[in-house]
JSON list of C-alpha atoms in Angstrom, two decimals:
[
{"chain": "A", "resi": 840, "resn": "GLU", "atom": "CA", "xyz": [3.20, -5.17, -43.92]},
{"chain": "A", "resi": 841, "resn": "ASP", "atom": "CA", "xyz": [5.44, -7.60, -42.94]},
{"chain": "A", "resi": 842, "resn": "SER", "atom": "CA", "xyz": [7.37, -5.52, -40.25]},
{"chain": "A", "resi": 843, "resn": "LYS", "atom": "CA", "xyz": [3.94, -5.56, -38.36]},
{"chain": "A", "resi": 844, "resn": "PRO", "atom": "CA", "xyz": [3.89, -8.74, -37.22]},
{"chain": "A", "resi": 845, "resn": "ALA", "atom": "CA", "xyz": [7.81, -8.43, -36.34]},
{"chain": "A", "resi": 846, "resn": "LYS", "atom": "CA", "xyz": [6.80, -4.94, -34.43]},
{"chain": "A", "resi": 847, "resn": "SER", "atom": "CA", "xyz": [4.49, -6.81, -32.80]},
{"chain": "A", "resi": 848, "resn": "ALA", "atom": "CA", "xyz": [6.39, -9.54, -31.62]},
{"chain": "A", "resi": 849, "resn": "ASP", "atom": "CA", "xyz": [8.91, -7.35, -30.57]},
{"chain": "A", "resi": 850, "resn": "VAL", "atom": "CA", "xyz": [7.02, -5.62, -28.26]},
{"chain": "A", "resi": 851, "resn": "VAL", "atom": "CA", "xyz": [5.19, -8.62, -26.67]},
{"chain": "A", "resi": 852, "resn": "ASP", "atom": "CA", "xyz": [9.00, -9.91, -25.90]},
{"chain": "A", "resi": 853, "resn": "ALA", "atom": "CA", "xyz": [10.15, -6.15, -24.80]},
{"chain": "A", "resi": 854, "resn": "ILE", "atom": "CA", "xyz": [7.05, -7.43, -21.35]},
{"chain": "A", "resi": 855, "resn": "ARG", "atom": "CA", "xyz": [8.70, -8.54, -18.55]},
{"chain": "A", "resi": 856, "resn": "GLU", "atom": "CA", "xyz": [5.93, -10.22, -16.80]},
{"chain": "A", "resi": 857, "resn": "PRO", "atom": "CA", "xyz": [4.63, -13.33, -18.68]},
{"chain": "A", "resi": 858, "resn": "LEU", "atom": "CA", "xyz": [2.03, -12.55, -21.36]},
{"chain": "A", "resi": 859, "resn": "LEU", "atom": "CA", "xyz": [-0.19, -14.15, -24.44]},
{"chain": "A", "resi": 860, "resn": "VAL", "atom": "CA", "xyz": [-1.70, -12.84, -26.47]},
{"chain": "A", "resi": 861, "resn": "LEU", "atom": "CA", "xyz": [-5.21, -14.88, -27.69]},
{"chain": "A", "resi": 862, "resn": "ALA", "atom": "CA", "xyz": [-7.43, -14.68, -30.00]},
{"chain": "A", "resi": 863, "resn": "PRO", "atom": "CA", "xyz": [-10.87, -14.23, -29.95]},
{"chain": "A", "resi": 864, "resn": "ASP", "atom": "CA", "xyz": [-11.67, -18.01, -30.29]},
{"chain": "A", "resi": 865, "resn": "PHE", "atom": "CA", "xyz": [-8.98, -18.08, -27.37]},
{"chain": "A", "resi": 866, "resn": "ARG", "atom": "CA", "xyz": [-6.19, -19.74, -29.63]},
{"chain": "A", "resi": 867, "resn": "VAL", "atom": "CA", "xyz": [-2.88, -18.49, -28.11]},
{"chain": "A", "resi": 868, "resn": "ILE", "atom": "CA", "xyz": [-1.24, -15.70, -31.47]},
{"chain": "A", "resi": 869, "resn": "ALA", "atom": "CA", "xyz": [2.06, -15.41, -29.54]},
{"chain": "A", "resi": 870, "resn": "ALA", "atom": "CA", "xyz": [3.25, -14.97, -26.45]},
{"chain": "A", "resi": 871, "resn": "SER", "atom": "CA", "xyz": [6.87, -13.48, -24.19]},
{"chain": "A", "resi": 872, "resn": "ARG", "atom": "CA", "xyz": [9.60, -14.94, -23.16]},
{"chain": "A", "resi": 873, "resn": "ALA", "atom": "CA", "xyz": [9.16, -14.07, -19.56]},
{"chain": "A", "resi": 874, "resn": "PHE", "atom": "CA", "xyz": [5.51, -16.38, -20.46]},
{"chain": "A", "resi": 875, "resn": "TYR", "atom": "CA", "xyz": [8.08, -19.52, -21.59]},
{"chain": "A", "resi": 876, "resn": "ARG", "atom": "CA", "xyz": [10.16, -19.30, -18.93]},
{"chain": "A", "resi": 877, "resn": "THR", "atom": "CA", "xyz": [7.86, -18.94, -15.83]},
{"chain": "A", "resi": 878, "resn": "PHE", "atom": "CA", "xyz": [6.58, -21.95, -17.39]},
{"chain": "A", "resi": 879, "resn": "ALA", "atom": "CA", "xyz": [9.41, -23.92, -18.22]},
{"chain": "A", "resi": 880, "resn": "VAL", "atom": "CA", "xyz": [10.13, -23.65, -13.99]},
{"chain": "A", "resi": 881, "resn": "THR", "atom": "CA", "xyz": [10.17, -27.15, -12.31]},
{"chain": "A", "resi": 882, "resn": "PRO", "atom": "CA", "xyz": [8.09, -27.77, -9.86]},
{"chain": "A", "resi": 883, "resn": "ARG", "atom": "CA", "xyz": [11.00, -29.09, -7.63]},
{"chain": "A", "resi": 884, "resn": "LYS", "atom": "CA", "xyz": [11.96, -25.24, -8.18]},
{"chain": "A", "resi": 885, "resn": "THR", "atom": "CA", "xyz": [8.57, -24.04, -6.86]},
{"chain": "A", "resi": 886, "resn": "HIS", "atom": "CA", "xyz": [8.08, -26.48, -4.09]},
{"chain": "A", "resi": 887, "resn": "GLY", "atom": "CA", "xyz": [5.76, -28.00, -6.37]},
{"chain": "A", "resi": 888, "resn": "GLN", "atom": "CA", "xyz": [3.62, -24.57, -6.74]},
{"chain": "A", "resi": 889, "resn": "ARG", "atom": "CA", "xyz": [3.11, -21.35, -8.37]},
{"chain": "A", "resi": 890, "resn": "LEU", "atom": "CA", "xyz": [-0.05, -18.77, -8.00]},
{"chain": "A", "resi": 891, "resn": "PHE", "atom": "CA", "xyz": [-0.72, -16.48, -10.91]},
{"chain": "A", "resi": 892, "resn": "GLU", "atom": "CA", "xyz": [-3.31, -13.30, -11.20]},
{"chain": "A", "resi": 893, "resn": "ALA", "atom": "CA", "xyz": [-4.60, -13.12, -14.62]},
{"chain": "A", "resi": 894, "resn": "ASP", "atom": "CA", "xyz": [-5.10, -9.23, -16.41]},
{"chain": "A", "resi": 895, "resn": "LEU", "atom": "CA", "xyz": [-7.38, -9.81, -18.77]},
{"chain": "A", "resi": 896, "resn": "SER", "atom": "CA", "xyz": [-8.36, -6.82, -21.67]},
{"chain": "A", "resi": 897, "resn": "ALA", "atom": "CA", "xyz": [-9.37, -7.21, -25.18]},
{"chain": "A", "resi": 898, "resn": "ILE", "atom": "CA", "xyz": [-7.64, -5.59, -28.30]},
{"chain": "A", "resi": 899, "resn": "ARG", "atom": "CA", "xyz": [-9.88, -4.37, -30.94]},
{"chain": "A", "resi": 900, "resn": "ASP", "atom": "CA", "xyz": [-10.12, -3.15, -34.00]},
{"chain": "A", "resi": 901, "resn": "ARG", "atom": "CA", "xyz": [-10.49, 0.39, -35.15]},
{"chain": "A", "resi": 902, "resn": "ARG", "atom": "CA", "xyz": [-14.87, -0.85, -35.38]},
{"chain": "A", "resi": 903, "resn": "GLY", "atom": "CA", "xyz": [-14.48, -1.32, -31.14]},
{"chain": "A", "resi": 904, "resn": "ARG", "atom": "CA", "xyz": [-14.62, -5.30, -32.25]},
{"chain": "A", "resi": 905, "resn": "ALA", "atom": "CA", "xyz": [-12.84, -7.48, -29.97]},
{"chain": "A", "resi": 906, "resn": "THR", "atom": "CA", "xyz": [-9.89, -9.28, -32.58]},
{"chain": "A", "resi": 907, "resn": "GLY", "atom": "CA", "xyz": [-7.96, -10.67, -29.90]},
{"chain": "A", "resi": 908, "resn": "ARG", "atom": "CA", "xyz": [-6.98, -10.83, -25.82]},
{"chain": "A", "resi": 909, "resn": "VAL", "atom": "CA", "xyz": [-4.41, -10.08, -23.74]},
{"chain": "A", "resi": 910, "resn": "VAL", "atom": "CA", "xyz": [-3.18, -12.14, -20.43]},
{"chain": "A", "resi": 911, "resn": "VAL", "atom": "CA", "xyz": [-1.07, -10.50, -18.63]},
{"chain": "A", "resi": 912, "resn": "LEU", "atom": "CA", "xyz": [-0.27, -13.66, -15.30]},
{"chain": "A", "resi": 913, "resn": "HIS", "atom": "CA", "xyz": [1.82, -11.83, -12.70]},
{"chain": "A", "resi": 914, "resn": "ASP", "atom": "CA", "xyz": [3.55, -14.28, -11.03]},
{"chain": "A", "resi": 915, "resn": "VAL", "atom": "CA", "xyz": [2.37, -13.86, -6.91]},
{"chain": "A", "resi": 916, "resn": "THR", "atom": "CA", "xyz": [3.85, -17.13, -5.73]},
{"chain": "A", "resi": 917, "resn": "GLY", "atom": "CA", "xyz": [5.49, -14.67, -2.77]},
{"chain": "A", "resi": 918, "resn": "ARG", "atom": "CA", "xyz": [3.42, -13.21, -1.57]},
{"chain": "A", "resi": 919, "resn": "ARG", "atom": "CA", "xyz": [0.92, -15.42, -1.06]},
{"chain": "A", "resi": 920, "resn": "SER", "atom": "CA", "xyz": [3.58, -17.45, 0.89]},
{"chain": "A", "resi": 921, "resn": "MET", "atom": "CA", "xyz": [4.83, -14.46, 2.78]},
{"chain": "A", "resi": 922, "resn": "GLU", "atom": "CA", "xyz": [0.76, -13.16, 3.30]},
{"chain": "A", "resi": 923, "resn": "GLN", "atom": "CA", "xyz": [0.06, -16.99, 4.65]},
{"chain": "A", "resi": 924, "resn": "VAL", "atom": "CA", "xyz": [3.56, -16.59, 7.22]},
{"chain": "A", "resi": 925, "resn": "LEU", "atom": "CA", "xyz": [1.49, -12.78, 8.60]},
{"chain": "A", "resi": 926, "resn": "ARG", "atom": "CA", "xyz": [-1.51, -15.13, 8.93]},
{"chain": "A", "resi": 927, "resn": "SER", "atom": "CA", "xyz": [0.13, -17.18, 10.92]},
{"chain": "A", "resi": 928, "resn": "SER", "atom": "CA", "xyz": [2.05, -14.88, 12.99]},
{"chain": "A", "resi": 929, "resn": "GLU", "atom": "CA", "xyz": [-1.38, -13.02, 13.51]},
{"chain": "A", "resi": 930, "resn": "GLU", "atom": "CA", "xyz": [-3.48, -16.26, 14.86]},
{"chain": "A", "resi": 931, "resn": "LYS", "atom": "CA", "xyz": [-0.11, -17.52, 17.30]},
{"chain": "A", "resi": 932, "resn": "TYR", "atom": "CA", "xyz": [-0.37, -13.87, 18.86]},
{"chain": "A", "resi": 933, "resn": "ARG", "atom": "CA", "xyz": [-3.97, -13.65, 19.39]},
{"chain": "A", "resi": 934, "resn": "ARG", "atom": "CA", "xyz": [-4.12, -16.80, 20.83]},
{"chain": "A", "resi": 935, "resn": "LEU", "atom": "CA", "xyz": [-1.79, -15.58, 23.17]},
{"chain": "A", "resi": 936, "resn": "VAL", "atom": "CA", "xyz": [-3.00, -12.27, 23.98]},
{"chain": "A", "resi": 937, "resn": "GLU", "atom": "CA", "xyz": [-6.36, -13.31, 24.57]},
{"chain": "A", "resi": 938, "resn": "GLY", "atom": "CA", "xyz": [-5.30, -16.28, 26.44]},
{"chain": "A", "resi": 939, "resn": "ILE", "atom": "CA", "xyz": [-4.08, -14.54, 29.37]},
{"chain": "A", "resi": 940, "resn": "ASP", "atom": "CA", "xyz": [-5.42, -12.73, 32.00]},
{"chain": "A", "resi": 941, "resn": "GLN", "atom": "CA", "xyz": [-3.81, -9.52, 32.08]},
{"chain": "A", "resi": 942, "resn": "VAL", "atom": "CA", "xyz": [-5.34, -6.84, 29.57]},
{"chain": "A", "resi": 943, "resn": "ILE", "atom": "CA", "xyz": [-3.70, -5.53, 26.81]},
{"chain": "A", "resi": 944, "resn": "PHE", "atom": "CA", "xyz": [-5.67, -2.78, 25.01]},
{"chain": "A", "resi": 945, "resn": "SER", "atom": "CA", "xyz": [-4.23, 0.02, 22.06]},
{"chain": "A", "resi": 946, "resn": "LEU", "atom": "CA", "xyz": [-5.25, 3.17, 21.07]},
{"chain": "A", "resi": 947, "resn": "ASP", "atom": "CA", "xyz": [-4.71, 5.26, 17.96]},
{"chain": "A", "resi": 948, "resn": "ALA", "atom": "CA", "xyz": [-3.72, 8.38, 18.03]},
{"chain": "A", "resi": 949, "resn": "GLY", "atom": "CA", "xyz": [-6.13, 10.39, 19.57]},
{"chain": "A", "resi": 950, "resn": "GLY", "atom": "CA", "xyz": [-6.93, 8.05, 22.06]},
{"chain": "A", "resi": 951, "resn": "VAL", "atom": "CA", "xyz": [-9.40, 5.81, 21.46]},
{"chain": "A", "resi": 952, "resn": "PHE", "atom": "CA", "xyz": [-9.94, 2.02, 21.10]},
{"chain": "A", "resi": 953, "resn": "THR", "atom": "CA", "xyz": [-8.81, 0.14, 18.90]},
{"chain": "A", "resi": 954, "resn": "TYR", "atom": "CA", "xyz": [-8.47, -3.48, 20.36]},
{"chain": "A", "resi": 955, "resn": "VAL", "atom": "CA", "xyz": [-9.14, -4.77, 23.78]},
{"chain": "A", "resi": 956, "resn": "SER", "atom": "CA", "xyz": [-8.60, -8.29, 24.37]},
{"chain": "A", "resi": 957, "resn": "PRO", "atom": "CA", "xyz": [-11.05, -10.85, 26.25]},
{"chain": "A", "resi": 958, "resn": "SER", "atom": "CA", "xyz": [-10.02, -10.69, 29.81]},
{"chain": "A", "resi": 959, "resn": "ILE", "atom": "CA", "xyz": [-11.89, -7.71, 30.28]},
{"chain": "A", "resi": 960, "resn": "SER", "atom": "CA", "xyz": [-14.28, -8.98, 30.98]},
{"chain": "A", "resi": 961, "resn": "LYS", "atom": "CA", "xyz": [-12.84, -10.87, 34.02]},
{"chain": "A", "resi": 962, "resn": "MET", "atom": "CA", "xyz": [-11.66, -7.53, 35.29]},
{"chain": "A", "resi": 963, "resn": "SER", "atom": "CA", "xyz": [-14.86, -5.57, 34.83]},
{"chain": "A", "resi": 964, "resn": "ARG", "atom": "CA", "xyz": [-19.05, -5.76, 33.24]},
{"chain": "A", "resi": 965, "resn": "TYR", "atom": "CA", "xyz": [-17.60, -4.54, 29.88]},
{"chain": "A", "resi": 966, "resn": "VAL", "atom": "CA", "xyz": [-16.85, -6.30, 26.52]},
{"chain": "A", "resi": 967, "resn": "PRO", "atom": "CA", "xyz": [-14.32, -5.63, 24.44]},
{"chain": "A", "resi": 968, "resn": "GLY", "atom": "CA", "xyz": [-17.35, -4.92, 22.05]},
{"chain": "A", "resi": 969, "resn": "ASP", "atom": "CA", "xyz": [-18.72, -2.07, 24.78]},
{"chain": "A", "resi": 970, "resn": "ILE", "atom": "CA", "xyz": [-15.31, -0.65, 24.95]},
{"chain": "A", "resi": 971, "resn": "ILE", "atom": "CA", "xyz": [-13.63, -0.14, 21.13]},
{"chain": "A", "resi": 972, "resn": "GLY", "atom": "CA", "xyz": [-13.93, 2.93, 19.67]},
{"chain": "A", "resi": 973, "resn": "ARG", "atom": "CA", "xyz": [-14.15, 5.13, 22.47]},
{"chain": "A", "resi": 974, "resn": "PRO", "atom": "CA", "xyz": [-11.87, 7.24, 24.33]},
{"chain": "A", "resi": 975, "resn": "PHE", "atom": "CA", "xyz": [-9.51, 5.58, 26.87]},
{"chain": "A", "resi": 976, "resn": "ALA", "atom": "CA", "xyz": [-9.72, 8.82, 28.87]},
{"chain": "A", "resi": 977, "resn": "SER", "atom": "CA", "xyz": [-14.15, 7.64, 29.50]},
{"chain": "A", "resi": 978, "resn": "PHE", "atom": "CA", "xyz": [-12.91, 4.85, 31.66]},
{"chain": "A", "resi": 979, "resn": "VAL", "atom": "CA", "xyz": [-10.56, 6.82, 33.87]},
{"chain": "A", "resi": 980, "resn": "HIS", "atom": "CA", "xyz": [-11.49, 7.94, 37.43]},
{"chain": "A", "resi": 981, "resn": "PRO", "atom": "CA", "xyz": [-11.26, 11.46, 37.38]},
{"chain": "A", "resi": 982, "resn": "ASP", "atom": "CA", "xyz": [-9.19, 12.61, 40.05]},
{"chain": "A", "resi": 983, "resn": "ASP", "atom": "CA", "xyz": [-6.54, 10.40, 38.66]},
{"chain": "A", "resi": 984, "resn": "LEU", "atom": "CA", "xyz": [-7.26, 11.32, 34.69]},
{"chain": "A", "resi": 985, "resn": "ALA", "atom": "CA", "xyz": [-4.69, 14.24, 34.56]},
{"chain": "A", "resi": 986, "resn": "ARG", "atom": "CA", "xyz": [-1.99, 11.72, 36.01]},
{"chain": "A", "resi": 987, "resn": "VAL", "atom": "CA", "xyz": [-2.46, 9.00, 33.96]},
{"chain": "A", "resi": 988, "resn": "SER", "atom": "CA", "xyz": [-2.46, 12.04, 30.57]},
{"chain": "A", "resi": 989, "resn": "LEU", "atom": "CA", "xyz": [0.43, 13.28, 31.40]},
{"chain": "A", "resi": 990, "resn": "ASN", "atom": "CA", "xyz": [2.62, 10.18, 32.28]},
{"chain": "A", "resi": 991, "resn": "ILE", "atom": "CA", "xyz": [1.30, 8.48, 28.17]},
{"chain": "A", "resi": 992, "resn": "GLN", "atom": "CA", "xyz": [3.07, 11.60, 27.58]},
{"chain": "A", "resi": 993, "resn": "ALA", "atom": "CA", "xyz": [5.81, 11.11, 28.34]},
{"chain": "A", "resi": 994, "resn": "ARG", "atom": "CA", "xyz": [5.30, 6.96, 28.06]},
{"chain": "A", "resi": 995, "resn": "SER", "atom": "CA", "xyz": [4.69, 8.82, 24.01]},
{"chain": "A", "resi": 996, "resn": "ALA", "atom": "CA", "xyz": [8.56, 10.72, 24.15]},
{"chain": "A", "resi": 997, "resn": "GLY", "atom": "CA", "xyz": [10.03, 7.57, 24.72]},
{"chain": "A", "resi": 998, "resn": "ALA", "atom": "CA", "xyz": [9.80, 7.37, 28.34]},
{"chain": "A", "resi": 999, "resn": "VAL", "atom": "CA", "xyz": [9.31, 3.89, 30.59]},
{"chain": "A", "resi": 1000, "resn": "VAL", "atom": "CA", "xyz": [6.89, 4.29, 32.48]},
{"chain": "A", "resi": 1001, "resn": "GLN", "atom": "CA", "xyz": [4.76, 3.02, 35.61]},
{"chain": "A", "resi": 1002, "resn": "ASN", "atom": "CA", "xyz": [0.63, 3.47, 35.78]},
{"chain": "A", "resi": 1003, "resn": "GLU", "atom": "CA", "xyz": [-2.03, 3.29, 37.62]},
{"chain": "A", "resi": 1004, "resn": "PHE", "atom": "CA", "xyz": [-5.02, 4.52, 38.01]},
{"chain": "A", "resi": 1005, "resn": "ARG", "atom": "CA", "xyz": [-8.74, 3.59, 39.21]},
{"chain": "A", "resi": 1006, "resn": "VAL", "atom": "CA", "xyz": [-10.94, 2.38, 36.05]},
{"chain": "A", "resi": 1007, "resn": "LEU", "atom": "CA", "xyz": [-15.01, 3.20, 36.12]},
{"chain": "A", "resi": 1008, "resn": "ASP", "atom": "CA", "xyz": [-16.89, 0.16, 35.92]},
{"chain": "A", "resi": 1009, "resn": "LYS", "atom": "CA", "xyz": [-20.28, 0.49, 33.68]},
{"chain": "A", "resi": 1010, "resn": "ASP", "atom": "CA", "xyz": [-22.08, 1.80, 36.33]},
{"chain": "A", "resi": 1011, "resn": "GLY", "atom": "CA", "xyz": [-19.24, 4.29, 37.06]}
]
């Protein structure tokens, strides 16, 4: 029976993530070395902030009664920092795109609009919501469509192509 606690301690210490084993009353029964290492880091080394996500699981006996809890902490400081950098970059790009007079748009692989800048309203009677989700071809004058389609294919293949074409407004 003395070997059971030693085996449990070995398992706890073998886990590389910070791990706490809690009693039903939330007292700490065991903690992994990674837990102690993680929380021994000084705020100065981590710029004063560490963020964790916690997974909580019950430990049950053979009868299904909760006899303890396991908490696994995942250090998400780096991920959250990168998410903030990405959000800032996206916001900067959005302000740039939405502040210029040219129309900027994106299409999915099927040629359907996924984004249209607000400046479309200055050049037509459309607002972005009228266009997003609709095929690009439905806005090109029929006499220009074949040439525009060829130019899009050439552009997709890497060619530098200038496209000049007529756009159908809301009234056709």
